[in-house]
Amino acid sequence: MKLTQLGMVGYGEVGKIITAGLQSHLQSAHVWDLKFANPISVSTANTAPTEIQHATQAGFIACDGMKALCTASNFIISAVTASQTLAVAEEVARYINKGSVFLDLNSASPATKQAASKVIEDAGGHYIEAGVMTSIGPYGIRVPMLLGGAIATDLAPQLLGFGMDVKVVSPDIGVASAIKMSRSVMIKGLEALVIESYTTARQYGVEDHVLPTLAETFPSIDWQQTGAYFFRRVVQHGKRRAEEMRESANTVKEAGFEPIMTSAIAKKHDWVAGLAREGVFDGLEKKPKWQDYADRLIAHSKYKPD
């Protein structure tokens, strides 16, 4: 199938970047997000008219619902929060044109992706899972993705032609997600560990002793800059990351293990995200030092050493 009409479900950071990157390669680009239907989104301060205006000015067609998007598209991409992965697939399955491709970018467990695949395939669509292997911001549509699915090998050349960086890992659904989610345990775990370690060191006034020892053990890492980056990403995207880690916990469970560490990571990201929503980090400069974030956490912490 030649992919010609894009339908992007989810008009957040990922959806905007991917749609912009693919727009010139396709005949049309339709977008839909729950924010379009709500006067004010529960997750952002943007009003529906603002988001719709953003899409229109970018040259995209903002749809008034999932049915309109699916009717106008033969290449549907789902880029929503992890917890909505299956719900979006189920909604798309109600309206998808037979033979259309559904590319699932969401960070979900293998079992969730398999369930999403079934509803799309049962409705006559072609389901492809993608494991997005790093933050999309610096890469745009060149962000590395691992693909899985029965037609992934057939689809890959078109995606490569669009400028995407894709690699097929399996015809089976769940393999790409297992790779992605296993990696996420480590990456999001490092973020959580850095936040907890650095803030504790800052509270005790020993960060100038702790960070040099990390540099001695792992000399290839700039622990100051990496720390600032980890704090910033969790503050900006902690809610989404926490949802991803809950799906990572499901992945661990599906493998037969208790997700002790992964559940704790989700809790840490959720905690930081909650403070961000309360405004704890408001007013910081554009790219703060990690110490600025840590100082805000210390100031608002309920737990103080005696």
PDB file of C-alpha atoms in Angstrom:
ATOM      1  CA  MET A   1       0.000   0.000   0.000  1.00  0.00           C
ATOM      2  CA  LYS A   2       1.196   3.502  -0.815  1.00  0.00           C
ATOM      3  CA  LEU A   3       0.843   5.747   2.231  1.00  0.00           C
ATOM      4  CA  THR A   4      -0.623   9.069   1.139  1.00  0.00           C
ATOM      5  CA  GLN A   5      -3.012  10.462   3.787  1.00  0.00           C
ATOM      6  CA  LEU A   6      -1.685  10.854   7.328  1.00  0.00           C
ATOM      7  CA  GLY A   7      -3.932  10.752  10.368  1.00  0.00           C
ATOM      8  CA  MET A   8      -2.149  11.656  13.615  1.00  0.00           C
ATOM      9  CA  VAL A   9      -3.921  10.697  16.832  1.00  0.00           C
ATOM     10  CA  GLY A  10      -2.406  12.758  19.631  1.00  0.00           C
ATOM     11  CA  TYR A  11      -1.333  16.350  19.123  1.00  0.00           C
ATOM     12  CA  GLY A  12       1.253  16.636  21.865  1.00  0.00           C
ATOM     13  CA  GLU A  13       5.009  17.048  21.514  1.00  0.00           C
ATOM     14  CA  VAL A  14       5.520  13.800  19.609  1.00  0.00           C
ATOM     15  CA  GLY A  15       2.465  14.199  17.389  1.00  0.00           C
ATOM     16  CA  LYS A  16       3.407  17.725  16.369  1.00  0.00           C
ATOM     17  CA  ILE A  17       7.014  16.826  15.557  1.00  0.00           C
ATOM     18  CA  ILE A  18       6.187  13.680  13.584  1.00  0.00           C
ATOM     19  CA  THR A  19       3.348  15.307  11.646  1.00  0.00           C
ATOM     20  CA  ALA A  20       5.541  18.260  10.708  1.00  0.00           C
ATOM     21  CA  GLY A  21       8.311  15.938   9.600  1.00  0.00           C
ATOM     22  CA  LEU A  22       6.043  13.785   7.423  1.00  0.00           C
ATOM     23  CA  GLN A  23       3.816  16.503   5.998  1.00  0.00           C
ATOM     24  CA  SER A  24       5.845  17.204   2.853  1.00  0.00           C
ATOM     25  CA  HIS A  25       5.919  13.509   1.938  1.00  0.00           C
ATOM     26  CA  LEU A  26       2.139  12.990   1.998  1.00  0.00           C
ATOM     27  CA  GLN A  27      -0.894  14.402   0.260  1.00  0.00           C
ATOM     28  CA  SER A  28      -2.632  15.436   3.476  1.00  0.00           C
ATOM     29  CA  ALA A  29      -2.120  15.497   7.229  1.00  0.00           C
ATOM     30  CA  HIS A  30      -5.133  15.237   9.532  1.00  0.00           C
ATOM     31  CA  VAL A  31      -4.783  15.476  13.317  1.00  0.00           C
ATOM     32  CA  TRP A  32      -7.044  14.728  16.251  1.00  0.00           C
ATOM     33  CA  ASP A  33      -6.595  15.075  19.988  1.00  0.00           C
ATOM     34  CA  LEU A  34      -8.983  15.030  22.919  1.00  0.00           C
ATOM     35  CA  LYS A  35      -7.787  18.569  23.627  1.00  0.00           C
ATOM     36  CA  PHE A  36      -9.659  19.644  20.509  1.00  0.00           C
ATOM     37  CA  ALA A  37     -12.931  18.613  22.130  1.00  0.00           C
ATOM     38  CA  ASN A  38     -12.305  20.046  25.593  1.00  0.00           C
ATOM     39  CA  PRO A  39     -12.570  23.748  26.455  1.00  0.00           C
ATOM     40  CA  ILE A  40      -9.471  23.338  28.583  1.00  0.00           C
ATOM     41  CA  SER A  41      -7.317  20.217  28.629  1.00  0.00           C
ATOM     42  CA  VAL A  42      -6.822  18.521  31.976  1.00  0.00           C
ATOM     43  CA  SER A  43      -3.132  18.119  31.184  1.00  0.00           C
ATOM     44  CA  THR A  44      -2.191  21.518  29.771  1.00  0.00           C
ATOM     45  CA  ALA A  45      -3.182  25.125  30.020  1.00  0.00           C
ATOM     46  CA  ASN A  46      -3.841  25.313  26.266  1.00  0.00           C
ATOM     47  CA  THR A  47      -7.412  25.871  25.185  1.00  0.00           C
ATOM     48  CA  ALA A  48      -8.931  23.852  22.378  1.00  0.00           C
ATOM     49  CA  PRO A  49      -9.004  26.850  20.003  1.00  0.00           C
ATOM     50  CA  THR A  50      -5.298  27.447  20.625  1.00  0.00           C
ATOM     51  CA  GLU A  51      -4.382  23.869  19.739  1.00  0.00           C
ATOM     52  CA  ILE A  52      -6.631  23.837  16.691  1.00  0.00           C
ATOM     53  CA  GLN A  53      -5.163  27.152  15.544  1.00  0.00           C
ATOM     54  CA  HIS A  54      -1.655  25.727  15.972  1.00  0.00           C
ATOM     55  CA  ALA A  55      -2.552  22.758  13.763  1.00  0.00           C
ATOM     56  CA  THR A  56      -4.187  24.939  11.127  1.00  0.00           C
ATOM     57  CA  GLN A  57      -1.278  27.363  10.958  1.00  0.00           C
ATOM     58  CA  ALA A  58       1.075  24.410  10.538  1.00  0.00           C
ATOM     59  CA  GLY A  59      -0.916  23.308   7.495  1.00  0.00           C
ATOM     60  CA  PHE A  60      -2.609  20.338   9.147  1.00  0.00           C
ATOM     61  CA  ILE A  61      -6.331  19.594   9.091  1.00  0.00           C
ATOM     62  CA  ALA A  62      -7.737  19.523  12.627  1.00  0.00           C
ATOM     63  CA  CYS A  63     -10.529  16.946  12.784  1.00  0.00           C
ATOM     64  CA  ASP A  64     -13.602  17.118  14.983  1.00  0.00           C
ATOM     65  CA  GLY A  65     -13.351  13.480  16.023  1.00  0.00           C
ATOM     66  CA  MET A  66     -11.808  10.089  15.399  1.00  0.00           C
ATOM     67  CA  LYS A  67     -14.296   9.150  12.709  1.00  0.00           C
ATOM     68  CA  ALA A  68     -13.368  12.143  10.565  1.00  0.00           C
ATOM     69  CA  LEU A  69      -9.648  11.411  10.968  1.00  0.00           C
ATOM     70  CA  CYS A  70      -9.945   7.729  10.084  1.00  0.00           C
ATOM     71  CA  THR A  71     -12.210   8.383   7.103  1.00  0.00           C
ATOM     72  CA  ALA A  72      -9.650  10.774   5.607  1.00  0.00           C
ATOM     73  CA  SER A  73      -6.539   8.662   6.293  1.00  0.00           C
ATOM     74  CA  ASN A  74      -4.819   5.518   5.099  1.00  0.00           C
ATOM     75  CA  PHE A  75      -1.817   5.937   7.410  1.00  0.00           C
ATOM     76  CA  ILE A  76      -2.803   6.438  11.041  1.00  0.00           C
ATOM     77  CA  ILE A  77      -0.209   7.080  13.746  1.00  0.00           C
ATOM     78  CA  SER A  78      -1.022   6.828  17.436  1.00  0.00           C
ATOM     79  CA  ALA A  79       1.124   9.082  19.629  1.00  0.00           C
ATOM     80  CA  VAL A  80      -0.716   9.342  22.936  1.00  0.00           C
ATOM     81  CA  THR A  81       0.125   8.648  26.568  1.00  0.00           C
ATOM     82  CA  ALA A  82       0.918   5.044  27.432  1.00  0.00           C
ATOM     83  CA  SER A  83      -2.281   4.497  29.395  1.00  0.00           C
ATOM     84  CA  GLN A  84      -4.392   5.332  26.321  1.00  0.00           C
ATOM     85  CA  THR A  85      -2.655   2.932  23.929  1.00  0.00           C
ATOM     86  CA  LEU A  86      -5.369   0.284  23.806  1.00  0.00           C
ATOM     87  CA  ALA A  87      -8.263   2.738  24.106  1.00  0.00           C
ATOM     88  CA  VAL A  88      -7.085   4.619  21.028  1.00  0.00           C
ATOM     89  CA  ALA A  89      -6.672   1.406  19.040  1.00  0.00           C
ATOM     90  CA  GLU A  90     -10.198   0.348  20.005  1.00  0.00           C
ATOM     91  CA  GLU A  91     -11.626   3.714  18.948  1.00  0.00           C
ATOM     92  CA  VAL A  92      -9.715   3.727  15.659  1.00  0.00           C
ATOM     93  CA  ALA A  93     -10.911   0.182  14.951  1.00  0.00           C
ATOM     94  CA  ARG A  94     -14.485   1.474  14.848  1.00  0.00           C
ATOM     95  CA  TYR A  95     -13.751   3.700  11.849  1.00  0.00           C
ATOM     96  CA  ILE A  96     -10.535   2.564  10.161  1.00  0.00           C
ATOM     97  CA  ASN A  97     -10.660   2.068   6.395  1.00  0.00           C
ATOM     98  CA  LYS A  98      -9.884  -1.525   5.465  1.00  0.00           C
ATOM     99  CA  GLY A  99      -6.291  -1.904   4.389  1.00  0.00           C
ATOM    100  CA  SER A 100      -5.120   1.216   6.228  1.00  0.00           C
ATOM    101  CA  VAL A 101      -1.890   1.121   8.239  1.00  0.00           C
ATOM    102  CA  PHE A 102      -1.929   1.834  11.969  1.00  0.00           C
ATOM    103  CA  LEU A 103       1.517   2.709  13.375  1.00  0.00           C
ATOM    104  CA  ASP A 104       1.572   2.584  17.179  1.00  0.00           C
ATOM    105  CA  LEU A 105       4.359   4.755  18.638  1.00  0.00           C
ATOM    106  CA  ASN A 106       3.203   4.486  22.232  1.00  0.00           C
ATOM    107  CA  SER A 107       5.330   3.136  25.067  1.00  0.00           C
ATOM    108  CA  ALA A 108       3.282   0.136  26.128  1.00  0.00           C
ATOM    109  CA  SER A 109       3.923  -3.424  27.240  1.00  0.00           C
ATOM    110  CA  PRO A 110       4.048  -6.318  24.755  1.00  0.00           C
ATOM    111  CA  ALA A 111       0.648  -7.615  25.917  1.00  0.00           C
ATOM    112  CA  THR A 112      -0.933  -4.180  25.489  1.00  0.00           C
ATOM    113  CA  LYS A 113       0.505  -3.901  21.970  1.00  0.00           C
ATOM    114  CA  GLN A 114      -0.733  -7.405  21.144  1.00  0.00           C
ATOM    115  CA  ALA A 115      -4.240  -6.494  22.319  1.00  0.00           C
ATOM    116  CA  ALA A 116      -4.133  -3.284  20.262  1.00  0.00           C
ATOM    117  CA  SER A 117      -2.926  -5.232  17.248  1.00  0.00           C
ATOM    118  CA  LYS A 118      -5.824  -7.673  17.487  1.00  0.00           C
ATOM    119  CA  VAL A 119      -8.530  -5.008  17.447  1.00  0.00           C
ATOM    120  CA  ILE A 120      -6.940  -3.198  14.498  1.00  0.00           C
ATOM    121  CA  GLU A 121      -6.360  -6.374  12.484  1.00  0.00           C
ATOM    122  CA  ASP A 122      -9.872  -7.655  13.256  1.00  0.00           C
ATOM    123  CA  ALA A 123     -11.228  -4.390  11.836  1.00  0.00           C
ATOM    124  CA  GLY A 124      -9.324  -4.868   8.576  1.00  0.00           C
ATOM    125  CA  GLY A 125      -6.356  -2.621   9.273  1.00  0.00           C
ATOM    126  CA  HIS A 126      -2.642  -3.399   9.332  1.00  0.00           C
ATOM    127  CA  TYR A 127      -1.020  -2.915  12.742  1.00  0.00           C
ATOM    128  CA  ILE A 128       2.655  -2.013  13.133  1.00  0.00           C
ATOM    129  CA  GLU A 129       4.247  -1.462  16.508  1.00  0.00           C
ATOM    130  CA  ALA A 130       7.140   0.931  16.971  1.00  0.00           C
ATOM    131  CA  GLY A 131       9.582   1.154  19.828  1.00  0.00           C
ATOM    132  CA  VAL A 132      10.826   4.752  19.938  1.00  0.00           C
ATOM    133  CA  MET A 133      14.300   4.349  21.335  1.00  0.00           C
ATOM    134  CA  THR A 134      15.184   7.819  22.609  1.00  0.00           C
ATOM    135  CA  SER A 135      13.758  11.304  23.150  1.00  0.00           C
ATOM    136  CA  ILE A 136      12.239  12.638  19.963  1.00  0.00           C
ATOM    137  CA  GLY A 137      13.101  16.327  20.428  1.00  0.00           C
ATOM    138  CA  PRO A 138      16.699  16.304  19.162  1.00  0.00           C
ATOM    139  CA  TYR A 139      15.942  13.922  16.269  1.00  0.00           C
ATOM    140  CA  GLY A 140      12.512  14.762  14.870  1.00  0.00           C
ATOM    141  CA  ILE A 141      11.347  12.075  12.452  1.00  0.00           C
ATOM    142  CA  ARG A 142      14.911  10.729  12.463  1.00  0.00           C
ATOM    143  CA  VAL A 143      14.406   9.379  15.966  1.00  0.00           C
ATOM    144  CA  PRO A 144      15.446   5.698  15.962  1.00  0.00           C
ATOM    145  CA  MET A 145      12.463   3.330  15.914  1.00  0.00           C
ATOM    146  CA  LEU A 146      12.251  -0.448  16.051  1.00  0.00           C
ATOM    147  CA  LEU A 147       9.336  -1.931  14.096  1.00  0.00           C
ATOM    148  CA  GLY A 148       7.349  -5.114  14.529  1.00  0.00           C
ATOM    149  CA  GLY A 149       4.410  -6.603  12.680  1.00  0.00           C
ATOM    150  CA  ALA A 150       3.418  -8.808   9.783  1.00  0.00           C
ATOM    151  CA  ILE A 151       3.875  -6.066   7.158  1.00  0.00           C
ATOM    152  CA  ALA A 152       6.687  -4.182   8.909  1.00  0.00           C
ATOM    153  CA  THR A 153       9.258  -5.314   6.364  1.00  0.00           C
ATOM    154  CA  ASP A 154       7.015  -4.179   3.491  1.00  0.00           C
ATOM    155  CA  LEU A 155       6.291  -0.835   5.173  1.00  0.00           C
ATOM    156  CA  ALA A 156       9.849   0.032   6.199  1.00  0.00           C
ATOM    157  CA  PRO A 157      11.089   1.211   2.757  1.00  0.00           C
ATOM    158  CA  GLN A 158       8.316   3.815   2.561  1.00  0.00           C
ATOM    159  CA  LEU A 159       9.081   5.095   6.044  1.00  0.00           C
ATOM    160  CA  LEU A 160      12.775   5.260   5.243  1.00  0.00           C
ATOM    161  CA  GLY A 161      11.867   7.195   2.121  1.00  0.00           C
ATOM    162  CA  PHE A 162       9.995   9.686   4.297  1.00  0.00           C
ATOM    163  CA  GLY A 163      13.232  10.311   6.218  1.00  0.00           C
ATOM    164  CA  MET A 164      12.428   8.142   9.228  1.00  0.00           C
ATOM    165  CA  ASP A 165      15.045   5.966  10.927  1.00  0.00           C
ATOM    166  CA  VAL A 166      13.345   2.573  11.257  1.00  0.00           C
ATOM    167  CA  LYS A 167      14.616  -0.970  11.696  1.00  0.00           C
ATOM    168  CA  VAL A 168      12.439  -4.079  11.582  1.00  0.00           C
ATOM    169  CA  VAL A 169      13.176  -6.436  14.472  1.00  0.00           C
ATOM    170  CA  SER A 170      10.398  -9.032  14.159  1.00  0.00           C
ATOM    171  CA  PRO A 171       7.195  -9.912  12.318  1.00  0.00           C
ATOM    172  CA  ASP A 172       5.704 -10.640  15.743  1.00  0.00           C
ATOM    173  CA  ILE A 173       4.017  -7.977  17.856  1.00  0.00           C
ATOM    174  CA  GLY A 174       5.631  -7.447  21.245  1.00  0.00           C
ATOM    175  CA  VAL A 175       9.311  -7.857  20.420  1.00  0.00           C
ATOM    176  CA  ALA A 176       9.957  -4.191  19.636  1.00  0.00           C
ATOM    177  CA  SER A 177       8.013  -3.198  22.741  1.00  0.00           C
ATOM    178  CA  ALA A 178       9.959  -5.627  24.922  1.00  0.00           C
ATOM    179  CA  ILE A 179      13.191  -4.002  23.746  1.00  0.00           C
ATOM    180  CA  LYS A 180      11.850  -0.500  24.282  1.00  0.00           C
ATOM    181  CA  MET A 181      10.352  -1.158  27.707  1.00  0.00           C
ATOM    182  CA  SER A 182      13.373  -3.049  29.022  1.00  0.00           C
ATOM    183  CA  ARG A 183      15.528  -0.093  28.016  1.00  0.00           C
ATOM    184  CA  SER A 184      13.068   2.305  29.645  1.00  0.00           C
ATOM    185  CA  VAL A 185      13.497   0.594  33.002  1.00  0.00           C
ATOM    186  CA  MET A 186      17.185   1.498  32.840  1.00  0.00           C
ATOM    187  CA  ILE A 187      16.919   5.017  31.379  1.00  0.00           C
ATOM    188  CA  LYS A 188      13.988   6.236  33.466  1.00  0.00           C
ATOM    189  CA  GLY A 189      15.525   4.450  36.434  1.00  0.00           C
ATOM    190  CA  LEU A 190      18.731   6.450  36.008  1.00  0.00           C
ATOM    191  CA  GLU A 191      16.675   9.632  35.902  1.00  0.00           C
ATOM    192  CA  ALA A 192      14.921   8.727  39.140  1.00  0.00           C
ATOM    193  CA  LEU A 193      18.178   7.713  40.812  1.00  0.00           C
ATOM    194  CA  VAL A 194      19.925  10.930  39.794  1.00  0.00           C
ATOM    195  CA  ILE A 195      17.084  13.057  41.151  1.00  0.00           C
ATOM    196  CA  GLU A 196      17.066  11.205  44.463  1.00  0.00           C
ATOM    197  CA  SER A 197      20.846  10.992  44.820  1.00  0.00           C
ATOM    198  CA  TYR A 198      21.622  14.568  43.787  1.00  0.00           C
ATOM    199  CA  THR A 199      18.853  16.127  45.871  1.00  0.00           C
ATOM    200  CA  THR A 200      19.913  14.163  48.934  1.00  0.00           C
ATOM    201  CA  ALA A 201      23.551  15.169  48.411  1.00  0.00           C
ATOM    202  CA  ARG A 202      22.454  18.784  47.988  1.00  0.00           C
ATOM    203  CA  GLN A 203      20.455  18.695  51.204  1.00  0.00           C
ATOM    204  CA  TYR A 204      23.499  17.467  53.123  1.00  0.00           C
ATOM    205  CA  GLY A 205      25.874  19.822  51.312  1.00  0.00           C
ATOM    206  CA  VAL A 206      28.039  17.007  49.958  1.00  0.00           C
ATOM    207  CA  GLU A 207      27.389  17.218  46.199  1.00  0.00           C
ATOM    208  CA  ASP A 208      30.940  18.456  45.546  1.00  0.00           C
ATOM    209  CA  HIS A 209      32.180  15.182  47.002  1.00  0.00           C
ATOM    210  CA  VAL A 210      29.600  12.862  45.446  1.00  0.00           C
ATOM    211  CA  LEU A 211      29.706  13.955  41.799  1.00  0.00           C
ATOM    212  CA  PRO A 212      33.502  13.682  41.443  1.00  0.00           C
ATOM    213  CA  THR A 213      33.331  10.080  42.635  1.00  0.00           C
ATOM    214  CA  LEU A 214      30.736   9.360  39.947  1.00  0.00           C
ATOM    215  CA  ALA A 215      33.062  10.924  37.374  1.00  0.00           C
ATOM    216  CA  GLU A 216      35.901   8.692  38.569  1.00  0.00           C
ATOM    217  CA  THR A 217      33.770   5.578  38.162  1.00  0.00           C
ATOM    218  CA  PHE A 218      32.092   6.635  34.887  1.00  0.00           C
ATOM    219  CA  PRO A 219      34.491   9.175  33.319  1.00  0.00           C
ATOM    220  CA  SER A 220      32.682   9.308  29.960  1.00  0.00           C
ATOM    221  CA  ILE A 221      29.603  10.950  31.526  1.00  0.00           C
ATOM    222  CA  ASP A 222      29.332  14.656  32.303  1.00  0.00           C
ATOM    223  CA  TRP A 223      27.456  14.250  35.566  1.00  0.00           C
ATOM    224  CA  GLN A 224      26.664  17.953  35.935  1.00  0.00           C
ATOM    225  CA  GLN A 225      25.096  18.298  32.484  1.00  0.00           C
ATOM    226  CA  THR A 226      23.481  14.859  32.576  1.00  0.00           C
ATOM    227  CA  GLY A 227      21.971  15.667  35.955  1.00  0.00           C
ATOM    228  CA  ALA A 228      20.488  18.915  34.674  1.00  0.00           C
ATOM    229  CA  TYR A 229      19.078  17.145  31.620  1.00  0.00           C
ATOM    230  CA  PHE A 230      17.504  14.352  33.681  1.00  0.00           C
ATOM    231  CA  PHE A 231      15.892  16.792  36.108  1.00  0.00           C
ATOM    232  CA  ARG A 232      14.560  18.903  33.242  1.00  0.00           C
ATOM    233  CA  ARG A 233      13.069  15.975  31.326  1.00  0.00           C
ATOM    234  CA  VAL A 234      11.279  14.582  34.368  1.00  0.00           C
ATOM    235  CA  VAL A 235       9.955  17.992  35.404  1.00  0.00           C
ATOM    236  CA  GLN A 236       8.660  18.608  31.868  1.00  0.00           C
ATOM    237  CA  HIS A 237       7.386  15.114  31.089  1.00  0.00           C
ATOM    238  CA  GLY A 238       7.110  13.302  34.414  1.00  0.00           C
ATOM    239  CA  LYS A 239       3.442  12.376  33.989  1.00  0.00           C
ATOM    240  CA  ARG A 240       4.059  10.773  30.612  1.00  0.00           C
ATOM    241  CA  ARG A 241       7.197   9.065  31.895  1.00  0.00           C
ATOM    242  CA  ALA A 242       5.343   7.701  34.935  1.00  0.00           C
ATOM    243  CA  GLU A 243       2.708   6.186  32.648  1.00  0.00           C
ATOM    244  CA  GLU A 244       5.458   4.641  30.551  1.00  0.00           C
ATOM    245  CA  MET A 245       7.023   3.146  33.664  1.00  0.00           C
ATOM    246  CA  ARG A 246       3.722   1.639  34.720  1.00  0.00           C
ATOM    247  CA  GLU A 247       3.641  -0.050  31.314  1.00  0.00           C
ATOM    248  CA  SER A 248       7.254  -1.092  31.918  1.00  0.00           C
ATOM    249  CA  ALA A 249       6.097  -2.602  35.212  1.00  0.00           C
ATOM    250  CA  ASN A 250       3.461  -4.521  33.269  1.00  0.00           C
ATOM    251  CA  THR A 251       6.216  -5.709  30.943  1.00  0.00           C
ATOM    252  CA  VAL A 252       8.201  -7.008  33.905  1.00  0.00           C
ATOM    253  CA  LYS A 253       5.091  -8.741  35.253  1.00  0.00           C
ATOM    254  CA  GLU A 254       4.408 -10.305  31.863  1.00  0.00           C
ATOM    255  CA  ALA A 255       7.945 -11.703  32.010  1.00  0.00           C
ATOM    256  CA  GLY A 256       7.089 -13.363  35.323  1.00  0.00           C
ATOM    257  CA  PHE A 257       8.873 -11.045  37.744  1.00  0.00           C
ATOM    258  CA  GLU A 258       7.732  -8.662  40.446  1.00  0.00           C
ATOM    259  CA  PRO A 259       8.418  -5.089  39.222  1.00  0.00           C
ATOM    260  CA  ILE A 260       9.829  -3.801  42.500  1.00  0.00           C
ATOM    261  CA  MET A 261      12.261  -1.304  41.014  1.00  0.00           C
ATOM    262  CA  THR A 262      10.119  -0.328  38.046  1.00  0.00           C
ATOM    263  CA  SER A 263       7.126   0.505  40.228  1.00  0.00           C
ATOM    264  CA  ALA A 264       9.326   2.665  42.427  1.00  0.00           C
ATOM    265  CA  ILE A 265      10.626   4.513  39.367  1.00  0.00           C
ATOM    266  CA  ALA A 266       7.054   5.246  38.270  1.00  0.00           C
ATOM    267  CA  LYS A 267       6.274   6.569  41.736  1.00  0.00           C
ATOM    268  CA  LYS A 268       9.299   8.889  41.667  1.00  0.00           C
ATOM    269  CA  HIS A 269       8.385  10.321  38.269  1.00  0.00           C
ATOM    270  CA  ASP A 270       4.790  10.792  39.378  1.00  0.00           C
ATOM    271  CA  TRP A 271       5.947  12.654  42.474  1.00  0.00           C
ATOM    272  CA  VAL A 272       8.060  15.103  40.482  1.00  0.00           C
ATOM    273  CA  ALA A 273       5.268  15.552  37.940  1.00  0.00           C
ATOM    274  CA  GLY A 274       2.835  16.365  40.739  1.00  0.00           C
ATOM    275  CA  LEU A 275       5.153  19.044  42.120  1.00  0.00           C
ATOM    276  CA  ALA A 276       5.543  20.484  38.618  1.00  0.00           C
ATOM    277  CA  ARG A 277       1.755  20.761  38.309  1.00  0.00           C
ATOM    278  CA  GLU A 278       1.673  22.555  41.667  1.00  0.00           C
ATOM    279  CA  GLY A 279       4.085  25.149  40.294  1.00  0.00           C
ATOM    280  CA  VAL A 280       7.093  24.165  42.405  1.00  0.00           C
ATOM    281  CA  PHE A 281       9.486  24.729  39.481  1.00  0.00           C
ATOM    282  CA  ASP A 282       7.814  27.820  38.036  1.00  0.00           C
ATOM    283  CA  GLY A 283      10.071  30.766  37.344  1.00  0.00           C
ATOM    284  CA  LEU A 284      13.279  28.842  36.724  1.00  0.00           C
ATOM    285  CA  GLU A 285      15.447  29.997  33.827  1.00  0.00           C
ATOM    286  CA  LYS A 286      15.128  28.271  30.452  1.00  0.00           C
ATOM    287  CA  LYS A 287      17.819  25.647  31.118  1.00  0.00           C
ATOM    288  CA  PRO A 288      18.369  25.529  34.875  1.00  0.00           C
ATOM    289  CA  LYS A 289      21.236  23.797  36.594  1.00  0.00           C
ATOM    290  CA  TRP A 290      20.354  20.613  38.431  1.00  0.00           C
ATOM    291  CA  GLN A 291      21.007  22.465  41.685  1.00  0.00           C
ATOM    292  CA  ASP A 292      18.117  24.838  40.925  1.00  0.00           C
ATOM    293  CA  TYR A 293      15.703  21.926  40.621  1.00  0.00           C
ATOM    294  CA  ALA A 294      17.109  20.250  43.732  1.00  0.00           C
ATOM    295  CA  ASP A 295      16.742  23.433  45.757  1.00  0.00           C
ATOM    296  CA  ARG A 296      13.056  23.622  44.832  1.00  0.00           C
ATOM    297  CA  LEU A 297      12.560  19.991  45.861  1.00  0.00           C
ATOM    298  CA  ILE A 298      14.336  20.586  49.158  1.00  0.00           C
ATOM    299  CA  ALA A 299      12.261  23.681  49.876  1.00  0.00           C
ATOM    300  CA  HIS A 300       9.022  21.761  49.352  1.00  0.00           C
ATOM    301  CA  SER A 301       9.998  18.471  50.902  1.00  0.00           C
ATOM    302  CA  LYS A 302       7.987  17.112  53.831  1.00  0.00           C
ATOM    303  CA  TYR A 303      10.968  15.074  54.908  1.00  0.00           C
ATOM    304  CA  LYS A 304      13.823  16.867  56.652  1.00  0.00           C
ATOM    305  CA  PRO A 305      16.854  15.321  58.401  1.00  0.00           C
ATOM    306  CA  ASP A 306      16.839  15.884  62.162  1.00  0.00           C
TER     307      ASP A 306
END
